[in-house]
mmCIF file of C-alpha atoms in Angstrom:
data_model
loop_
_atom_site.group_PDB
_atom_site.id
_atom_site.type_symbol
_atom_site.label_atom_id
_atom_site.label_comp_id
_atom_site.label_asym_id
_atom_site.label_seq_id
_atom_site.Cartn_x
_atom_site.Cartn_y
_atom_site.Cartn_z
ATOM 1 C CA MET A 440 0.242 35.051 -25.073
ATOM 2 C CA ASP A 441 1.901 36.321 -21.833
ATOM 3 C CA GLN A 442 5.774 34.646 -22.200
ATOM 4 C CA LYS A 443 5.700 33.970 -18.995
ATOM 5 C CA GLU A 444 2.794 31.658 -18.745
ATOM 6 C CA ARG A 445 3.544 28.106 -17.971
ATOM 7 C CA LEU A 446 2.231 25.625 -20.499
ATOM 8 C CA VAL A 447 3.154 22.342 -18.339
ATOM 9 C CA GLY A 448 1.410 21.213 -15.124
ATOM 10 C CA THR A 449 2.426 18.549 -13.329
ATOM 11 C CA VAL A 450 5.371 16.735 -14.131
ATOM 12 C CA SER A 451 6.790 13.344 -12.603
ATOM 13 C CA ARG A 452 10.458 12.401 -13.137
ATOM 14 C CA GLY A 453 11.996 8.957 -12.008
ATOM 15 C CA ILE A 454 15.353 9.642 -10.329
ATOM 16 C CA ARG A 455 18.215 7.338 -10.569
ATOM 17 C CA CYS A 456 20.248 6.428 -7.621
ATOM 18 C CA PRO A 457 23.210 4.075 -6.573
ATOM 19 C CA ILE A 458 21.946 0.500 -4.893
ATOM 20 C CA ILE A 459 21.294 1.259 -1.456
ATOM 21 C CA ARG A 460 22.822 -0.848 1.435
ATOM 22 C CA GLU A 461 22.489 -0.874 5.325
ATOM 23 C CA GLY A 462 24.237 2.044 6.774
ATOM 24 C CA ASP A 463 24.515 4.251 3.739
ATOM 25 C CA ASP A 464 23.656 7.963 4.489
ATOM 26 C CA LEU A 465 20.386 7.787 2.407
ATOM 27 C CA ALA A 466 19.466 11.390 2.996
ATOM 28 C CA ALA A 467 22.567 12.631 1.524
ATOM 29 C CA ILE A 468 22.241 10.211 -1.624
ATOM 30 C CA VAL A 469 18.857 11.136 -2.227
ATOM 31 C CA ALA A 470 19.171 14.964 -2.148
ATOM 32 C CA ASP A 471 22.673 14.242 -4.291
ATOM 33 C CA SER A 472 20.853 12.325 -6.912
ATOM 34 C CA VAL A 473 17.812 14.874 -7.455
ATOM 35 C CA LEU A 474 20.504 17.653 -7.403
ATOM 36 C CA ALA A 475 22.451 15.760 -9.993
ATOM 37 C CA ALA A 476 19.290 14.778 -12.125
ATOM 38 C CA ALA A 477 18.368 18.463 -12.365
ATOM 39 C CA GLU A 478 21.871 19.342 -13.411
ATOM 40 C CA SER A 479 22.172 16.613 -16.147
ATOM 41 C CA GLU A 480 18.668 17.403 -17.476
ATOM 42 C CA GLY A 481 18.699 21.040 -17.165
ATOM 43 C CA PHE A 482 15.865 21.517 -15.035
ATOM 44 C CA ALA A 483 15.520 23.637 -11.990
ATOM 45 C CA LEU A 484 14.282 22.576 -8.548
ATOM 46 C CA ARG A 485 11.200 25.020 -7.222
ATOM 47 C CA ASP A 486 9.458 25.397 -3.858
ATOM 48 C CA ARG A 487 6.737 22.883 -3.134
ATOM 49 C CA ASP A 488 8.312 20.395 -5.338
ATOM 50 C CA VAL A 489 7.892 16.690 -3.724
ATOM 51 C CA ILE A 490 10.697 14.459 -3.594
ATOM 52 C CA SER A 491 9.271 10.947 -3.029
ATOM 53 C CA VAL A 492 11.583 8.063 -1.802
ATOM 54 C CA THR A 493 10.246 4.331 -2.054
ATOM 55 C CA GLU A 494 9.881 2.690 1.328
ATOM 56 C CA SER A 495 12.175 -0.144 0.128
ATOM 57 C CA ILE A 496 15.462 1.538 -0.078
ATOM 58 C CA VAL A 497 14.529 3.261 3.208
ATOM 59 C CA ALA A 498 14.282 -0.125 5.104
ATOM 60 C CA ARG A 499 17.103 -1.348 3.308
ATOM 61 C CA SER A 500 19.232 1.439 4.544
ATOM 62 C CA GLN A 501 17.934 0.829 8.051
ATOM 63 C CA GLY A 502 18.739 -2.745 7.630
ATOM 64 C CA ASN A 503 15.249 -3.465 8.701
ATOM 65 C CA TYR A 504 15.248 -7.392 7.924
ATOM 66 C CA CYS A 505 13.878 -10.354 10.162
ATOM 67 C CA SER A 506 14.460 -14.185 9.220
ATOM 68 C CA VAL A 507 11.932 -16.889 9.383
ATOM 69 C CA ASP A 508 13.288 -18.255 12.530
ATOM 70 C CA ASP A 509 12.767 -15.074 13.975
ATOM 71 C CA ILE A 510 9.051 -14.793 12.832
ATOM 72 C CA ALA A 511 8.415 -18.371 14.240
ATOM 73 C CA ALA A 512 9.937 -17.551 17.535
ATOM 74 C CA ASP A 513 7.563 -14.452 17.973
ATOM 75 C CA VAL A 514 4.877 -16.560 16.928
ATOM 76 C CA LYS A 515 5.296 -19.298 19.184
ATOM 77 C CA ALA A 516 5.711 -16.841 21.841
ATOM 78 C CA LYS A 517 2.879 -14.957 21.577
ATOM 79 C CA LEU A 518 0.287 -17.614 20.269
ATOM 80 C CA GLY A 519 1.128 -20.568 22.356
ATOM 81 C CA GLY A 520 2.889 -22.978 19.476
ATOM 82 C CA GLY A 521 -0.069 -25.279 19.438
ATOM 83 C CA THR A 522 -3.141 -25.008 17.005
ATOM 84 C CA ILE A 523 -3.054 -21.524 15.379
ATOM 85 C CA GLY A 524 -6.034 -20.283 13.087
ATOM 86 C CA VAL A 525 -4.361 -18.162 10.335
ATOM 87 C CA MET A 526 -7.055 -16.162 8.570
ATOM 88 C CA PHE A 527 -7.628 -13.774 5.761
ATOM 89 C CA PRO A 528 -4.029 -13.726 4.606
ATOM 90 C CA ILE A 529 -3.479 -12.177 0.929
ATOM 91 C CA LEU A 530 -2.430 -14.590 -2.168
ATOM 92 C CA SER A 531 1.088 -13.502 -2.635
ATOM 93 C CA ARG A 532 4.518 -15.254 -2.998
ATOM 94 C CA ASN A 533 6.412 -11.810 -2.416
ATOM 95 C CA ARG A 534 3.864 -10.375 0.514
ATOM 96 C CA PHE A 535 3.262 -13.254 2.350
ATOM 97 C CA ALA A 536 4.995 -16.833 1.332
ATOM 98 C CA ILE A 537 7.730 -16.363 3.608
ATOM 99 C CA CYS A 538 5.632 -15.085 6.539
ATOM 100 C CA LEU A 539 3.805 -17.975 6.218
ATOM 101 C CA ARG A 540 6.975 -20.262 6.366
ATOM 102 C CA GLY A 541 7.800 -18.585 9.800
ATOM 103 C CA ILE A 542 4.350 -18.601 11.432
ATOM 104 C CA ALA A 543 4.270 -22.389 10.343
ATOM 105 C CA ARG A 544 7.533 -23.280 11.898
ATOM 106 C CA GLY A 545 6.388 -21.689 15.015
ATOM 107 C CA ALA A 546 2.910 -24.018 15.429
ATOM 108 C CA LYS A 547 2.072 -27.668 15.364
ATOM 109 C CA LYS A 548 -0.973 -27.103 13.286
ATOM 110 C CA ILE A 549 -2.473 -24.127 11.360
ATOM 111 C CA VAL A 550 -6.250 -24.190 10.285
ATOM 112 C CA LEU A 551 -6.045 -21.834 7.423
ATOM 113 C CA MET A 552 -9.064 -19.800 6.273
ATOM 114 C CA LEU A 553 -8.747 -18.016 3.226
ATOM 115 C CA SER A 554 -11.516 -15.236 2.035
ATOM 116 C CA TYR A 555 -13.515 -16.282 -1.045
ATOM 117 C CA PRO A 556 -13.628 -15.374 -4.106
ATOM 118 C CA SER A 557 -10.613 -13.325 -3.528
ATOM 119 C CA ASP A 558 -8.295 -11.801 -1.022
ATOM 120 C CA GLU A 559 -8.598 -8.643 0.707
ATOM 121 C CA VAL A 560 -6.546 -6.797 -2.347
ATOM 122 C CA GLY A 561 -8.401 -8.209 -4.994
ATOM 123 C CA ASN A 562 -6.279 -11.657 -5.730
ATOM 124 C CA ALA A 563 -8.867 -13.688 -7.055
ATOM 125 C CA LEU A 564 -9.256 -17.626 -5.902
ATOM 126 C CA LEU A 565 -12.770 -18.132 -7.876
ATOM 127 C CA THR A 566 -14.726 -15.441 -9.732
ATOM 128 C CA TYR A 567 -18.289 -14.581 -8.777
ATOM 129 C CA ASP A 568 -19.804 -16.266 -11.593
ATOM 130 C CA GLN A 569 -18.002 -19.753 -10.298
ATOM 131 C CA ILE A 570 -19.870 -19.154 -7.118
ATOM 132 C CA ASP A 571 -23.165 -17.831 -8.613
ATOM 133 C CA GLU A 572 -23.416 -21.356 -10.720
ATOM 134 C CA ALA A 573 -22.437 -23.454 -7.719
ATOM 135 C CA GLY A 574 -25.208 -22.010 -5.516
ATOM 136 C CA ILE A 575 -22.555 -20.723 -2.820
ATOM 137 C CA ASN A 576 -23.416 -17.792 -0.651
ATOM 138 C CA PRO A 577 -19.841 -16.381 0.105
ATOM 139 C CA TYR A 578 -21.247 -14.124 3.178
ATOM 140 C CA SER A 579 -22.552 -17.389 4.973
ATOM 141 C CA ASP A 580 -21.270 -20.789 3.410
ATOM 142 C CA VAL A 581 -18.111 -22.162 5.099
ATOM 143 C CA LEU A 582 -16.303 -24.532 2.471
ATOM 144 C CA THR A 583 -13.800 -27.680 3.799
ATOM 145 C CA LEU A 584 -10.970 -28.021 0.897
ATOM 146 C CA GLU A 585 -12.750 -31.189 -0.423
ATOM 147 C CA LYS A 586 -15.616 -29.281 -1.168
ATOM 148 C CA TYR A 587 -13.945 -26.496 -2.623
ATOM 149 C CA ARG A 588 -12.122 -28.828 -4.954
ATOM 150 C CA GLU A 589 -15.243 -30.746 -5.699
ATOM 151 C CA LEU A 590 -17.238 -27.446 -6.676
ATOM 152 C CA PHE A 591 -14.123 -25.680 -8.249
ATOM 153 C CA GLY A 592 -11.298 -27.795 -8.864
ATOM 154 C CA GLU A 593 -8.112 -26.180 -9.384
ATOM 155 C CA ASN A 594 -7.787 -22.361 -9.768
ATOM 156 C CA LYS A 595 -4.652 -20.672 -10.520
ATOM 157 C CA HIS A 596 -3.965 -17.066 -10.311
ATOM 158 C CA GLU A 597 -4.551 -15.002 -13.495
ATOM 159 C CA PHE A 598 -1.363 -13.280 -13.460
ATOM 160 C CA THR A 599 1.063 -15.686 -11.533
ATOM 161 C CA GLY A 600 -0.318 -19.110 -12.667
ATOM 162 C CA VAL A 601 -0.299 -20.354 -8.962
ATOM 163 C CA ASP A 602 -2.561 -22.401 -7.393
ATOM 164 C CA TYR A 603 -2.292 -20.815 -3.828
ATOM 165 C CA VAL A 604 -4.437 -23.182 -2.130
ATOM 166 C CA ALA A 605 -1.954 -25.796 -3.021
ATOM 167 C CA TYR A 606 0.750 -23.477 -2.605
ATOM 168 C CA TYR A 607 0.157 -22.362 0.901
ATOM 169 C CA GLY A 608 -0.791 -25.739 2.099
ATOM 170 C CA ASP A 609 2.408 -27.239 0.842
ATOM 171 C CA LEU A 610 4.529 -24.545 2.174
ATOM 172 C CA ILE A 611 2.656 -25.030 5.862
ATOM 173 C CA ARG A 612 3.574 -28.667 5.555
ATOM 174 C CA GLU A 613 7.067 -28.529 4.656
ATOM 175 C CA GLU A 614 7.763 -26.672 7.721
ATOM 176 C CA GLY A 615 6.620 -30.221 9.610
ATOM 177 C CA CYS A 616 3.259 -28.310 10.643
ATOM 178 C CA ASP A 617 -0.263 -29.738 10.139
ATOM 179 C CA VAL A 618 -2.716 -27.992 7.942
ATOM 180 C CA GLU A 619 -6.332 -27.783 7.532
ATOM 181 C CA ILE A 620 -7.752 -25.189 5.254
ATOM 182 C CA ILE A 621 -11.288 -23.909 5.065
ATOM 183 C CA PHE A 622 -12.960 -21.228 3.078
ATOM 184 C CA ALA A 623 -15.210 -18.429 4.796
ATOM 185 C CA ASN A 624 -15.773 -14.795 5.129
ATOM 186 C CA GLN A 625 -16.962 -14.354 8.634
ATOM 187 C CA ALA A 626 -14.496 -14.011 10.892
ATOM 188 C CA LYS A 627 -15.686 -15.792 14.059
ATOM 189 C CA THR A 628 -15.953 -19.216 11.548
ATOM 190 C CA ILE A 629 -12.299 -19.652 12.748
ATOM 191 C CA LEU A 630 -13.649 -19.907 16.516
ATOM 192 C CA ASN A 631 -15.012 -23.244 15.629
ATOM 193 C CA TYR A 632 -11.673 -24.840 15.276
ATOM 194 C CA THR A 633 -9.191 -22.798 17.643
ATOM 195 C CA ASP A 634 -9.205 -20.007 20.012
ATOM 196 C CA CYS A 635 -5.655 -18.850 19.395
ATOM 197 C CA VAL A 636 -5.849 -16.771 15.821
ATOM 198 C CA LEU A 637 -3.427 -14.545 13.726
ATOM 199 C CA THR A 638 -5.726 -12.542 11.555
ATOM 200 C CA CYS A 639 -3.428 -11.619 8.582
ATOM 201 C CA ASP A 640 -5.851 -8.903 6.780
ATOM 202 C CA ILE A 641 -4.296 -5.420 6.376
ATOM 203 C CA HIS A 642 -6.936 -2.707 6.121
ATOM 204 C CA THR A 643 -9.721 -4.422 8.322
ATOM 205 C CA ARG A 644 -7.573 -5.870 10.967
ATOM 206 C CA LYS A 645 -9.106 -3.599 13.696
ATOM 207 C CA ARG A 646 -12.590 -4.698 12.848
ATOM 208 C CA THR A 647 -11.560 -8.386 12.613
ATOM 209 C CA LYS A 648 -9.548 -8.313 16.015
ATOM 210 C CA ARG A 649 -12.790 -6.771 17.384
ATOM 211 C CA ILE A 650 -15.125 -9.459 16.342
ATOM 212 C CA LEU A 651 -12.584 -12.299 17.332
ATOM 213 C CA ARG A 652 -12.325 -11.096 20.857
ATOM 214 C CA ASP A 653 -15.997 -10.409 21.504
ATOM 215 C CA GLY A 654 -16.599 -14.014 20.054
ATOM 216 C CA GLY A 655 -14.511 -15.348 23.039
ATOM 217 C CA ALA A 656 -11.034 -15.917 21.369
ATOM 218 C CA LYS A 657 -8.172 -16.642 23.947
ATOM 219 C CA VAL A 658 -5.523 -15.125 22.083
ATOM 220 C CA VAL A 659 -5.731 -12.638 18.954
ATOM 221 C CA CYS A 660 -2.656 -11.225 17.170
ATOM 222 C CA GLY A 661 -2.485 -9.552 13.889
ATOM 223 C CA LEU A 662 0.398 -9.160 11.589
ATOM 224 C CA ASP A 663 1.066 -6.110 13.178
ATOM 225 C CA ASP A 664 1.589 -7.792 16.512
ATOM 226 C CA ILE A 665 4.312 -10.166 15.229
ATOM 227 C CA MET A 666 8.131 -8.648 14.904
ATOM 228 C CA ASN A 667 6.813 -5.335 16.234
ATOM 229 C CA ALA A 668 9.797 -5.651 18.639
ATOM 230 C CA PRO A 669 13.265 -7.146 17.977
ATOM 231 C CA VAL A 670 13.689 -10.844 18.260
ATOM 232 C CA ASN A 671 17.441 -12.195 18.888
ATOM 233 C CA GLY A 672 18.687 -8.780 17.532
ATOM 234 C CA SER A 673 16.539 -8.508 14.265
ATOM 235 C CA GLY A 674 14.822 -5.679 12.588
ATOM 236 C CA CYS A 675 11.169 -5.014 13.713
ATOM 237 C CA ASN A 676 8.386 -2.267 13.374
ATOM 238 C CA GLU A 677 7.101 -0.698 16.334
ATOM 239 C CA LYS A 678 3.767 0.068 14.721
ATOM 240 C CA TYR A 679 3.283 -2.270 12.063
ATOM 241 C CA GLY A 680 5.092 -5.525 12.731
ATOM 242 C CA LEU A 681 5.016 -8.140 9.621
ATOM 243 C CA LEU A 682 2.592 -5.808 7.788
ATOM 244 C CA GLY A 683 4.236 -4.001 4.676
ATOM 245 C CA SER A 684 6.868 -6.830 4.565
ATOM 246 C CA ASN A 685 8.155 -7.931 1.282
ATOM 247 C CA LYS A 686 10.371 -11.023 0.493
ATOM 248 C CA SER A 687 14.133 -10.576 0.738
ATOM 249 C CA THR A 688 15.560 -13.942 0.139
ATOM 250 C CA GLU A 689 13.805 -17.631 0.405
ATOM 251 C CA ASP A 690 14.485 -17.182 4.330
ATOM 252 C CA LYS A 691 14.522 -13.422 5.092
ATOM 253 C CA VAL A 692 11.804 -10.784 4.851
ATOM 254 C CA LYS A 693 12.605 -6.808 4.649
ATOM 255 C CA LEU A 694 10.056 -5.026 7.033
ATOM 256 C CA PHE A 695 8.377 -1.619 6.135
ATOM 257 C CA PRO A 696 10.703 1.112 7.431
ATOM 258 C CA ARG A 697 10.885 2.006 11.093
ATOM 259 C CA GLU A 698 10.467 5.594 12.293
ATOM 260 C CA CYS A 699 11.676 7.881 9.406
ATOM 261 C CA LYS A 700 10.131 11.393 9.839
ATOM 262 C CA GLN A 701 13.775 12.587 10.460
ATOM 263 C CA PHE A 702 14.932 11.031 7.215
ATOM 264 C CA VAL A 703 12.304 13.266 5.376
ATOM 265 C CA LEU A 704 13.098 16.608 7.248
ATOM 266 C CA ASP A 705 17.139 15.746 6.625
ATOM 267 C CA VAL A 706 16.374 15.479 2.972
ATOM 268 C CA GLN A 707 14.218 18.847 3.023
ATOM 269 C CA GLU A 708 17.347 20.476 4.995
ATOM 270 C CA LYS A 709 19.818 19.291 2.551
ATOM 271 C CA ILE A 710 17.899 20.572 -0.590
ATOM 272 C CA MET A 711 17.479 23.993 1.070
ATOM 273 C CA ALA A 712 20.768 24.212 1.804
ATOM 274 C CA ALA A 713 21.915 23.126 -1.573
ATOM 275 C CA CYS A 714 19.780 25.468 -3.578
ATOM 276 C CA GLY A 715 17.279 27.655 -1.233
ATOM 277 C CA LYS A 716 14.071 25.882 -2.118
ATOM 278 C CA HIS A 717 11.746 24.428 0.119
ATOM 279 C CA VAL A 718 10.776 21.045 -0.986
ATOM 280 C CA GLU A 719 8.592 18.712 0.409
ATOM 281 C CA VAL A 720 9.402 14.754 1.246
ATOM 282 C CA MET A 721 7.646 12.105 1.709
ATOM 283 C CA VAL A 722 8.590 7.917 2.096
ATOM 284 C CA TYR A 723 5.937 5.943 -0.227
ATOM 285 C CA GLY A 724 5.006 2.099 -0.714
ATOM 286 C CA ASP A 725 2.424 0.653 -2.677
ATOM 287 C CA GLY A 726 0.091 3.167 -4.493
ATOM 288 C CA ALA A 727 -3.843 3.224 -3.780
ATOM 289 C CA PHE A 728 -5.514 2.156 -7.024
ATOM 290 C CA LYS A 729 -7.405 -0.601 -8.513
ATOM 291 C CA ASP A 730 -6.308 -2.629 -11.774
ATOM 292 C CA PRO A 731 -9.595 -2.820 -13.568
ATOM 293 C CA GLN A 732 -8.502 -6.067 -15.644
ATOM 294 C CA GLY A 733 -7.142 -8.303 -12.550
ATOM 295 C CA LYS A 734 -9.534 -6.599 -9.910
ATOM 296 C CA ILE A 735 -6.364 -6.272 -7.896
ATOM 297 C CA TRP A 736 -6.318 -3.461 -5.367
ATOM 298 C CA GLU A 737 -2.722 -2.201 -5.157
ATOM 299 C CA LEU A 738 -2.485 -1.401 -1.895
ATOM 300 C CA ALA A 739 -1.217 -4.178 0.384
ATOM 301 C CA ASP A 740 1.125 -1.995 2.743
ATOM 302 C CA PRO A 741 -0.590 -0.750 5.806
ATOM 303 C CA VAL A 742 -0.163 3.145 4.576
ATOM 304 C CA VAL A 743 1.072 4.562 1.179
ATOM 305 C CA SER A 744 3.324 6.919 3.161
ATOM 306 C CA PRO A 745 4.647 6.146 6.486
ATOM 307 C CA ALA A 746 6.608 9.491 6.790
ATOM 308 C CA PHE A 747 6.188 12.943 5.135
ATOM 309 C CA THR A 748 6.789 16.570 5.812
ATOM 310 C CA ASP A 749 4.101 18.614 7.148
ATOM 311 C CA GLY A 750 3.296 20.682 3.785
ATOM 312 C CA LEU A 751 1.660 17.227 2.757
ATOM 313 C CA ILE A 752 -0.659 17.085 5.520
ATOM 314 C CA GLY A 753 -4.173 17.246 4.050
ATOM 315 C CA THR A 754 -6.342 16.938 0.810
ATOM 316 C CA PRO A 755 -6.582 18.875 -2.365
ATOM 317 C CA ASN A 756 -8.783 22.117 -2.581
ATOM 318 C CA GLU A 757 -9.711 22.324 -6.042
ATOM 319 C CA LEU A 758 -12.733 23.812 -8.345
ATOM 320 C CA LYS A 759 -13.538 21.555 -11.287
ATOM 321 C CA LEU A 760 -12.845 23.743 -14.366
ATOM 322 C CA LYS A 761 -15.430 21.798 -16.651
ATOM 323 C CA TYR A 762 -18.059 22.622 -13.898
ATOM 324 C CA LEU A 763 -17.299 26.227 -13.880
ATOM 325 C CA ALA A 764 -17.180 26.353 -17.807
ATOM 326 C CA ASP A 765 -20.533 24.405 -18.429
ATOM 327 C CA ASN A 766 -22.440 26.137 -15.479
ATOM 328 C CA ASP A 767 -21.340 29.490 -14.002
ATOM 329 C CA TYR A 768 -19.621 30.623 -17.216
ATOM 330 C CA LYS A 769 -21.528 28.883 -19.877
ATOM 331 C CA ASP A 770 -21.891 32.043 -21.705
ATOM 332 C CA LEU A 771 -18.485 33.272 -21.777
ATOM 333 C CA SER A 772 -15.418 31.926 -24.365
ATOM 334 C CA GLY A 773 -11.877 32.749 -24.994
ATOM 335 C CA GLU A 774 -9.913 34.937 -23.046
ATOM 336 C CA ALA A 775 -13.309 36.254 -20.970
ATOM 337 C CA LEU A 776 -14.048 32.743 -20.098
ATOM 338 C CA LYS A 777 -10.194 32.023 -18.988
ATOM 339 C CA GLU A 778 -10.357 35.113 -16.678
ATOM 340 C CA ALA A 779 -13.724 34.244 -15.273
ATOM 341 C CA ILE A 780 -12.249 30.821 -14.209
ATOM 342 C CA SER A 781 -8.941 32.258 -13.036
ATOM 343 C CA LYS A 782 -10.806 34.939 -10.849
ATOM 344 C CA SER A 783 -13.094 31.845 -9.299
ATOM 345 C CA ILE A 784 -9.484 30.000 -8.686
ATOM 346 C CA ARG A 785 -7.435 32.688 -7.066
ATOM 347 C CA GLU A 786 -10.990 33.631 -4.878
ATOM 348 C CA LYS A 787 -11.712 29.832 -3.883
ATOM 349 C CA GLN A 788 -12.197 29.256 -0.291
ATOM 350 C CA ASP A 789 -9.952 27.359 1.904
ATOM 351 C CA ASN A 790 -12.486 24.816 2.312
ATOM 352 C CA LEU A 791 -14.720 23.744 -0.508
ATOM 353 C CA VAL A 792 -16.444 20.689 0.964
ATOM 354 C CA GLY A 793 -19.987 21.087 -0.248
ATOM 355 C CA ASN A 794 -19.479 23.367 -2.908
ATOM 356 C CA MET A 795 -20.982 22.490 -6.313
ATOM 357 C CA ALA A 796 -17.795 23.789 -8.117
ATOM 358 C CA SER A 797 -15.836 21.170 -6.287
ATOM 359 C CA GLN A 798 -17.733 17.913 -7.069
ATOM 360 C CA GLY A 799 -15.846 15.042 -8.818
ATOM 361 C CA THR A 800 -12.453 16.246 -7.418
ATOM 362 C CA THR A 801 -10.490 13.874 -5.459
ATOM 363 C CA PRO A 802 -11.087 14.040 -1.474
ATOM 364 C CA ARG A 803 -7.896 11.943 -0.920
ATOM 365 C CA GLN A 804 -4.840 12.574 0.931
ATOM 366 C CA LEU A 805 -2.263 14.326 -0.603
ATOM 367 C CA THR A 806 0.235 11.652 0.489
ATOM 368 C CA ASP A 807 -2.070 8.687 -1.182
ATOM 369 C CA LEU A 808 -2.323 10.878 -4.518
ATOM 370 C CA ILE A 809 1.488 11.587 -4.812
ATOM 371 C CA GLY A 810 2.380 8.193 -3.620
ATOM 372 C CA SER A 811 0.412 6.538 -6.188
ATOM 373 C CA LEU A 812 1.677 8.878 -8.652
ATOM 374 C CA SER A 813 5.229 8.122 -7.416
ATOM 375 C CA ASP A 814 4.252 4.472 -7.573
ATOM 376 C CA LEU A 815 3.298 4.265 -10.880
ATOM 377 C CA THR A 816 6.220 6.291 -12.154
ATOM 378 C CA SER A 817 9.117 4.195 -10.359
ATOM 379 C CA GLY A 818 7.467 0.991 -10.974
ATOM 380 C CA SER A 819 8.021 -2.239 -8.995
ATOM 381 C CA GLY A 820 10.699 -3.609 -11.559
ATOM 382 C CA ASP A 821 14.328 -2.667 -13.042
ATOM 383 C CA LYS A 822 13.774 0.994 -13.767
ATOM 384 C CA GLY A 823 16.263 1.904 -11.191
ATOM 385 C CA THR A 824 14.488 4.925 -10.126
ATOM 386 C CA PRO A 825 13.510 4.285 -6.443
ATOM 387 C CA VAL A 826 13.355 8.486 -6.149
ATOM 388 C CA VAL A 827 10.625 10.238 -7.689
ATOM 389 C CA LEU A 828 10.641 14.196 -8.402
ATOM 390 C CA VAL A 829 7.010 15.510 -8.748
ATOM 391 C CA GLN A 830 6.888 19.308 -9.961
ATOM 392 C CA GLY A 831 3.794 21.479 -10.442
ATOM 393 C CA TYR A 832 1.842 19.148 -8.300
ATOM 394 C CA PHE A 833 0.375 22.201 -6.196
ATOM 395 C CA ASP A 834 -0.176 24.359 -9.644
ATOM 396 C CA ASN A 835 -3.190 25.487 -10.536
ATOM 397 C CA TYR A 836 -4.678 27.093 -13.647
ATOM 398 C CA THR A 837 -3.583 30.597 -12.416
ATOM 399 C CA ASN A 838 0.046 29.654 -12.126
#
């Protein structure tokens, strides 16, 4: 065997960093932490390594927060402060409950329209078996809260143990706001109750807004239209508003980071200056994958990566090794097979769309793939590794 042949492919390492506070020089902290980890653990940085930085510490360094009162003021100004339809929210204490508190504080009455049997990202109110047994058609049937309780009773979330129907209703009433809860999956249903609507879906929001406007709604906002500019000196997100926000305290949310392309360029420049290696850098939030047990699709952020260096634009361009081995080179084995496959990889075209030997490879954005890997590596708890170093991602069998 060639002694220089590398026997390890992609490696993902969580990098520990100090606790980040507003105003910290995050680019310097990230670069220094990666370099210190390399020295401590005895590995070297290489060209095209990827440094991934969780959106949480980027937003924290920016001081990008807003309060329940800020949300309430923006909602009242944009939706009138009367009866508001609040539709298709996800079921999450972390992601939506504090936002809902602010929305309720800015309204007199909320008609809360929940999708069923689950929310957009897979948090379930009901199972399809329950719906089948009740003879309900989720595509057309509209349920009142009373009918929902009559048919299905109390349903607690499998992982959190929360009855989100009761939780959201109580939360709205605590803000002195009346609430009517309905269950429906057709966006236009809300227009039977009010013509001022705040749609809270994430990935389907553009279509929902179009349907509502075409249906005659007087005012249509999405979560991306709330807190998209500062309110009383608050933080904001010009592009995504409240989308991608997380609970910070009981009366404050951390918003998705604001423009941060310069940040990733700064980290890239600092690594180049320190060790002469051209790394790629990205900011990542939720990964994009689905849990087969809980059926939850992880991606509650509007995008996986709000900023990245240009080397991360595009999708993988890969050949399927098992296809080559089982088809093109089925009569070869050993070194002859290895050399034939290596030759195919070295000579592959820049665009393999439609090539049978690339079928089964994943045609997803590089940032979505690497962001998902980074999210799984860093976790969402107490690992203390908000930076992830991914090495060898762009290697193939010939490297």
